[in-house]
Short mmCIF file of C-alpha atoms and ligand atoms in Angstrom, two decimals:
data_model
loop_
_atom_site.label_atom_id
_atom_site.label_comp_id
_atom_site.label_asym_id
_atom_site.label_seq_id
_atom_site.Cartn_x
_atom_site.Cartn_y
_atom_site.Cartn_z
CA MET A 581 64.62 107.89 0.44
CA HIS A 582 67.71 105.85 -0.44
CA ALA A 583 65.96 104.86 -3.63
CA ARG A 584 65.43 108.43 -4.68
CA SER A 585 68.99 109.14 -5.67
CA HIS A 586 68.70 112.88 -6.05
CA TYR A 587 67.82 113.13 -2.39
CA SER A 588 70.82 111.15 -1.23
CA ASN A 589 73.05 114.10 -0.32
CA THR A 590 70.34 115.65 1.79
CA PHE A 591 69.71 112.27 3.27
CA LYS A 592 73.36 111.79 4.27
CA THR A 593 73.41 115.21 5.93
CA ARG A 594 70.26 114.30 7.82
CA LEU A 595 71.76 111.02 8.92
CA LYS A 596 74.76 112.84 10.34
CA MET A 597 72.45 115.22 12.18
CA VAL A 598 70.50 112.31 13.55
CA ASP A 599 73.73 110.66 14.75
CA ARG A 600 74.59 113.76 16.71
CA MET A 601 71.19 113.97 18.34
CA GLU A 602 71.05 112.78 21.90
CA GLU A 603 67.35 112.17 21.72
CA MET A 604 65.94 108.74 21.23
CA GLU A 605 65.74 107.80 17.60
CA ARG A 606 62.75 105.55 17.97
CA PRO A 607 60.25 105.13 20.73
CA GLU A 608 59.85 101.98 22.76
CA ASP A 609 58.80 98.98 20.73
CA GLU A 610 56.25 96.99 22.68
CA LYS A 611 57.14 93.58 21.36
CA GLU A 612 54.38 91.47 22.91
CA VAL A 613 51.50 93.49 21.59
CA GLY A 614 52.99 94.66 18.33
CA MET A 615 51.32 96.39 15.47
CA LYS A 616 48.47 94.60 13.82
CA ILE A 617 48.18 95.49 10.18
CA THR A 618 44.90 94.00 9.16
CA ALA A 619 43.41 93.65 5.74
CA GLY A 620 39.88 92.90 4.64
CA ARG A 621 36.60 93.44 6.51
CA LYS A 622 36.92 97.15 5.80
CA SER A 623 34.45 98.92 3.60
CA SER A 624 35.65 100.08 0.21
CA ARG A 625 35.14 103.64 1.39
CA ASP A 626 37.69 103.29 4.18
CA MET A 627 41.06 104.94 3.58
CA LEU A 628 42.72 104.90 6.98
CA VAL A 629 41.70 103.14 10.19
CA LEU A 630 43.39 103.41 13.59
CA ARG A 631 42.36 101.42 16.63
CA SER A 632 43.99 101.87 20.04
CA LEU A 633 47.16 103.25 18.49
CA ARG A 634 49.80 103.75 21.19
CA VAL A 635 53.25 105.29 21.02
CA LYS A 636 55.76 105.51 23.86
CA TRP A 637 58.97 107.51 23.93
CA GLY A 638 60.87 105.75 26.73
CA GLU A 639 58.58 106.02 29.77
CA ASN A 640 56.52 108.75 28.17
CA LEU A 641 53.25 107.39 26.81
CA VAL A 642 52.60 110.09 24.20
CA LEU A 643 49.69 108.48 22.37
CA ASP A 644 47.43 106.43 24.60
CA GLY A 645 44.94 104.75 22.32
CA ILE A 646 44.05 106.76 19.26
CA ASP A 647 40.98 105.72 17.26
CA LEU A 648 40.21 107.09 13.85
CA GLU A 649 38.34 106.07 10.73
CA LEU A 650 38.78 108.13 7.58
CA ASN A 651 36.85 107.55 4.39
CA VAL A 652 38.12 108.33 0.93
CA GLY A 653 38.04 112.11 0.48
CA ASP A 654 37.88 112.96 4.21
CA LYS A 655 40.16 115.77 5.30
CA ILE A 656 41.00 115.79 8.99
CA GLY A 657 42.65 118.76 10.67
CA ILE A 658 44.58 117.76 13.78
CA PHE A 659 45.43 120.33 16.42
CA GLY A 660 46.49 120.39 20.06
CA PRO A 661 49.02 122.05 22.36
CA ASN A 662 52.77 121.83 21.84
CA GLY A 663 54.06 118.44 22.92
CA SER A 664 50.64 116.79 22.67
CA GLY A 665 51.98 114.32 20.11
CA LYS A 666 50.84 115.67 16.74
CA THR A 667 54.17 115.03 15.02
CA THR A 668 54.48 111.69 16.81
CA LEU A 669 51.08 110.64 15.41
CA VAL A 670 52.05 111.70 11.90
CA LYS A 671 55.32 109.77 12.10
CA ALA A 672 53.51 106.68 13.34
CA LEU A 673 51.09 106.98 10.40
CA ILE A 674 53.88 107.01 7.85
CA GLY A 675 55.65 104.15 9.63
CA GLU A 676 58.69 106.18 10.62
CA ILE A 677 58.33 105.19 14.27
CA PRO A 678 56.89 102.02 15.79
CA ALA A 679 53.47 101.98 17.38
CA THR A 680 51.19 99.36 18.86
CA GLY A 681 47.54 98.80 18.14
CA GLU A 682 45.99 98.68 14.74
CA LEU A 683 46.90 100.74 11.70
CA TRP A 684 45.13 99.95 8.48
CA LEU A 685 45.63 101.67 5.16
CA ALA A 686 43.51 101.01 2.07
CA PRO A 687 45.33 98.63 -0.29
CA GLY A 688 45.66 101.25 -3.02
CA ALA A 689 46.88 103.99 -0.70
CA SER A 690 49.76 106.10 -1.94
CA VAL A 691 50.98 108.39 0.82
CA GLY A 692 52.53 111.82 0.28
CA TYR A 693 54.21 113.25 3.36
CA PHE A 694 55.11 116.83 4.23
CA ALA A 695 57.46 117.11 7.20
CA GLN A 696 57.98 120.14 9.40
CA GLY A 697 61.31 121.27 7.96
CA HIS A 698 60.62 119.65 4.55
CA GLU A 699 64.00 117.96 4.40
CA THR A 700 63.25 115.86 1.35
CA LEU A 701 64.21 118.54 -1.18
CA ASP A 702 67.57 118.45 -2.92
CA PRO A 703 69.11 121.88 -2.20
CA SER A 704 71.43 121.78 -5.20
CA ILE A 705 68.86 121.71 -8.00
CA THR A 706 66.06 124.11 -8.93
CA ALA A 707 62.35 123.78 -8.21
CA GLU A 708 61.71 123.29 -11.90
CA GLN A 709 64.26 120.49 -12.14
CA GLN A 710 62.73 118.73 -9.13
CA MET A 711 59.31 119.06 -10.70
CA LEU A 712 60.54 117.66 -14.03
CA GLU A 713 61.95 114.63 -12.25
CA VAL A 714 58.43 113.89 -11.04
CA LEU A 715 56.47 114.79 -14.17
CA GLY A 716 58.96 113.71 -16.84
CA LYS A 717 61.40 115.75 -18.92
CA GLY A 718 58.92 116.95 -21.53
CA GLU A 719 56.48 118.49 -19.06
CA ARG A 720 58.03 121.91 -18.66
CA LEU A 721 54.75 123.78 -19.17
CA ARG A 722 52.87 121.69 -16.62
CA ALA A 723 55.78 121.96 -14.20
CA ARG A 724 55.60 125.75 -14.48
CA GLN A 725 51.81 125.76 -14.08
CA LEU A 726 51.92 123.62 -10.96
CA LEU A 727 54.63 125.73 -9.36
CA ALA A 728 52.75 128.91 -10.29
CA ARG A 729 49.73 127.60 -8.38
CA PHE A 730 51.91 127.85 -5.33
CA LEU A 731 53.01 131.36 -6.36
CA LEU A 732 56.44 130.23 -7.53
CA LYS A 733 57.30 131.96 -10.77
CA GLY A 734 60.16 133.11 -12.98
CA LYS A 735 63.47 133.29 -11.16
CA ASP A 736 62.06 131.46 -8.09
CA VAL A 737 61.88 128.21 -10.00
CA GLU A 738 65.25 128.63 -11.74
CA ARG A 739 67.38 129.11 -8.63
CA PRO A 740 68.82 126.24 -6.57
CA ILE A 741 66.50 125.28 -3.72
CA SER A 742 69.26 126.22 -1.27
CA THR A 743 68.79 129.91 -2.14
CA LEU A 744 65.04 129.90 -1.46
CA SER A 745 63.43 131.04 1.79
CA GLY A 746 61.82 128.56 4.18
CA GLY A 747 58.37 129.53 2.94
CA GLU A 748 59.34 129.11 -0.68
CA ARG A 749 60.85 125.69 0.01
CA ALA A 750 57.66 124.63 1.79
CA ARG A 751 55.65 125.60 -1.28
CA VAL A 752 58.00 123.71 -3.60
CA ALA A 753 57.58 120.62 -1.41
CA LEU A 754 53.79 120.96 -1.50
CA ALA A 755 53.72 121.47 -5.27
CA LEU A 756 55.81 118.31 -5.66
CA LEU A 757 53.38 116.35 -3.49
CA MET A 758 50.52 117.47 -5.74
CA ALA A 759 52.47 116.42 -8.82
CA GLU A 760 53.22 112.99 -7.39
CA GLN A 761 49.53 112.06 -7.54
CA HIS A 762 49.13 110.50 -4.12
CA ASN A 763 45.67 109.72 -2.82
CA LEU A 764 46.54 110.30 0.85
CA LEU A 765 48.41 113.39 2.00
CA ILE A 766 49.88 113.55 5.49
CA LEU A 767 50.97 117.11 6.24
CA ASP A 768 52.66 118.43 9.40
CA GLU A 769 52.01 122.19 9.76
CA PRO A 770 52.27 122.97 6.04
CA THR A 771 51.34 126.67 6.21
CA ASN A 772 53.52 127.67 9.16
CA TYR A 773 56.12 129.75 7.40
CA LEU A 774 53.86 131.28 4.83
CA ASP A 775 52.67 134.83 4.27
CA ILE A 776 48.96 135.40 3.67
CA LEU A 777 48.97 135.07 -0.12
CA SER A 778 50.99 131.84 -0.11
CA ARG A 779 48.81 130.49 2.64
CA GLU A 780 45.71 131.11 0.55
CA ALA A 781 47.34 129.46 -2.45
CA VAL A 782 48.11 126.34 -0.42
CA GLU A 783 44.65 126.31 1.14
CA SER A 784 42.93 126.51 -2.21
CA ALA A 785 45.08 123.69 -3.60
CA LEU A 786 44.24 121.51 -0.60
CA ARG A 787 40.56 122.36 -0.82
CA GLU A 788 40.39 121.25 -4.44
CA TYR A 789 42.53 118.17 -3.86
CA PRO A 790 40.21 115.19 -4.37
CA GLY A 791 42.07 112.73 -2.13
CA THR A 792 42.21 112.16 1.63
CA ILE A 793 44.18 114.50 3.88
CA VAL A 794 45.54 114.30 7.41
CA VAL A 795 46.85 117.76 8.26
CA VAL A 796 48.35 119.00 11.51
CA THR A 797 47.68 122.73 11.73
CA HIS A 798 46.75 125.69 13.90
CA ASP A 799 45.64 127.61 10.85
CA ARG A 800 41.98 128.25 11.58
CA TYR A 801 41.14 129.22 8.05
CA LEU A 802 42.61 125.96 6.77
CA LEU A 803 40.65 124.03 9.41
CA ASP A 804 37.51 125.80 8.30
CA ALA A 805 37.86 125.99 4.55
CA VAL A 806 39.58 122.66 3.87
CA CYS A 807 38.81 120.17 6.62
CA THR A 808 35.76 117.94 6.91
CA HIS A 809 36.77 116.57 10.33
CA MET A 810 38.63 117.91 13.36
CA GLY A 811 40.89 115.89 15.65
CA GLU A 812 41.85 117.43 18.97
CA LEU A 813 44.87 115.81 20.61
CA ARG A 814 45.21 116.18 24.35
CA ASN A 815 46.69 113.97 27.07
CA GLY A 816 47.38 111.13 24.69
CA LYS A 817 43.84 110.92 23.34
CA MET A 818 42.21 112.30 20.24
CA GLU A 819 38.65 113.55 20.13
CA VAL A 820 37.25 113.54 16.60
CA TYR A 821 34.45 115.80 15.39
CA ALA A 822 32.68 115.54 12.06
CA GLY A 823 32.47 118.91 10.39
CA ASN A 824 34.72 121.90 10.00
CA TYR A 825 36.10 124.17 12.67
CA THR A 826 33.10 126.49 12.87
CA ALA A 827 30.76 123.53 13.30
CA MET A 828 32.93 122.12 16.05
CA LYS A 829 33.14 125.46 17.81
CA GLY A 830 29.34 125.60 17.81
CA GLN A 831 29.24 122.28 19.64
CA ARG A 832 31.89 123.31 22.14
CA ARG A 833 30.73 126.84 22.85
CA LYS A 834 34.30 127.99 23.43
CA THR A 835 37.33 128.80 21.34
CA VAL A 836 39.34 125.65 20.91
CA VAL A 837 41.97 126.76 18.47
CA GLU A 838 43.79 129.79 19.81
CA GLU A 839 45.62 132.52 18.00
CA THR A 840 49.21 131.42 17.54
CA VAL A 841 52.48 133.07 16.67
CA VAL A 842 55.41 131.35 14.99
CA TYR A 843 58.83 131.65 16.62
CA ARG A 844 62.24 130.46 15.50
CA VAL A 845 64.46 128.63 18.01
CA VAL A 846 67.74 130.55 18.30
CA SER A 847 69.60 127.91 20.32
CA ASN A 848 68.68 124.53 21.80
CA PHE A 849 66.60 124.44 24.97
CA LYS A 850 64.15 122.27 26.82
CA ASN A 851 60.67 123.33 27.86
CA TRP A 852 60.44 121.55 31.22
CA THR A 853 56.71 122.06 31.60
CA LEU A 854 56.04 120.32 28.30
CA GLY A 855 59.03 117.98 28.69
CA LYS A 856 59.99 118.76 25.16
CA LYS A 857 63.33 119.65 23.58
CA TYR A 858 63.65 122.21 20.84
CA ASN A 859 66.61 122.52 18.49
CA ALA A 860 68.10 125.63 16.93
CA GLY A 861 66.49 126.50 13.61
CA GLU A 862 63.22 124.75 14.42
CA GLN A 863 59.98 126.67 14.26
CA ILE A 864 57.41 126.56 17.06
CA THR A 865 53.82 127.61 16.87
CA ILE A 866 52.95 129.00 20.30
CA ALA A 867 49.43 129.70 21.45
CA GLU A 868 48.53 132.51 23.84
CA SER A 869 47.88 130.10 26.72
CA GLU A 870 51.26 128.39 26.24
CA MET A 871 53.25 131.61 26.52
CA PRO A 872 53.93 131.23 30.28
CA THR A 873 55.59 127.85 29.77
CA PHE A 874 57.99 129.47 27.28
CA GLU A 875 58.78 132.42 29.59
CA TRP A 876 62.24 131.13 30.47
CA ALA A 877 63.05 130.63 26.80
CA PHE A 878 61.89 134.16 25.97
CA ASN A 879 63.88 135.71 28.81
CA ASN A 880 67.00 133.86 27.79
CA GLY A 881 66.84 134.82 24.14
CA LYS A 882 66.04 131.31 22.94
CA LEU A 883 63.12 132.38 20.75
CA LYS A 884 62.83 134.92 18.02
CA ARG A 885 59.55 135.94 16.49
CA MET A 886 59.35 135.25 12.77
CA ARG A 887 58.63 138.42 10.87
CA ALA A 888 57.07 138.54 7.43
CA GLY A 889 60.43 139.59 5.99
CA GLU A 890 62.01 136.41 7.26
CA MET A 891 59.26 134.24 5.98
CA LYS A 892 59.53 135.52 2.48
CA LYS A 893 62.65 136.92 0.90
CA VAL A 894 62.27 140.16 -1.00
CA LYS A 895 62.99 139.60 -4.64
CA LYS A 896 64.69 141.97 -7.03
N1 ADP B 342 62.80 111.92 19.42
C1 ADP B 342 62.16 112.00 20.59
N2 ADP B 342 62.72 111.47 21.71
C2 ADP B 342 62.08 111.53 22.90
N3 ADP B 342 60.89 112.11 23.09
C3 ADP B 342 60.29 112.67 22.02
C4 ADP B 342 60.89 112.65 20.72
N4 ADP B 342 60.06 113.28 19.85
C5 ADP B 342 59.00 113.68 20.60
N5 ADP B 342 59.13 113.32 21.88
C6 ADP B 342 58.18 113.62 22.96
O1 ADP B 342 56.86 113.30 22.56
C7 ADP B 342 55.94 114.29 23.00
C8 ADP B 342 55.16 114.80 21.80
O2 ADP B 342 56.02 115.48 20.90
P1 ADP B 342 55.57 115.90 19.45
O3 ADP B 342 54.93 114.73 18.79
O4 ADP B 342 56.72 116.54 18.78
O5 ADP B 342 54.44 116.99 19.80
P2 ADP B 342 53.76 118.13 18.90
O6 ADP B 342 54.10 117.86 17.46
O7 ADP B 342 52.31 118.02 19.22
O8 ADP B 342 54.33 119.43 19.39
C9 ADP B 342 56.77 115.37 23.71
O9 ADP B 342 56.68 115.14 25.10
C10 ADP B 342 58.17 115.11 23.23
O10 ADP B 342 59.12 115.45 24.21
MG1 MG B 343 54.98 118.99 15.87
#
């Protein structure tokens, strides 16, 4: 991100935030084993291969041998309970945190990453300006068309990013990823803050996207309409199914992805059952069965349900 100068202010702010965090910045690096990045002996259809991928945060072995093989054009939807390591897996994939085992990416892979919190946007410029930096100055029409696909129109794209709602910023970030022409998208809960219409816009863009996608989501419609594979993370392992959500459900004969509700963290707390810290401002997707473990947080006013009005600002 240092190289992308227009992000540098955001980046500095993030660095300061990171400095203040008491959490570990990187998980344990297991020096002896180390990460094997292998080339060759993969078929030309392979896009991403993981073998025995392990990630440890201190003593906590979060990912305990993840295996995965994605071909070009595969779209895997990854789900699992809070704290099961979905974000950890995504960060290992993009190389933000160290892991051991084998991680292989196709030589021509160009990775586009969507983080929970989408902190890579420059708050001081408009969506249109950000888009023009990607597409080139003369591409105003295409910039507008791409943003409109994500239901960003008129004044939305002419205001500084800092004045947009969380949901609008998420859509700007996704539109930028599409414009950047990556062939592998790695997305961490991209439809969380979105109202129904925006959600459908994002889903249709992802469905038509010709490249490979790794998407963490609880959005059942996205899992069904977009994904060709399912990955269920639990207790450090990932079970992979070929087929969409409905197909997987048929095999399992029970509901595996529960209804979820998105909450905003009002002030920092730790969920002791999950052993996971949550910071103010973060959003958590909580499933019905996880509610009891968040009871303390609810009773102490740590969580506020996101209402549609908060997810999308009303425009004049
Ligand atoms: N920066 C960190 N420092 C220490 N432990 C962490 C850190 N980030 C995540 N963890 C731990 O890793 C586990 C998985 O977290 P995470 O990948 O965020 O799960 P998910 O995205 O599935 O909710 C949790 O137990 C969490 O406490
Ligand atoms: Mg997460």
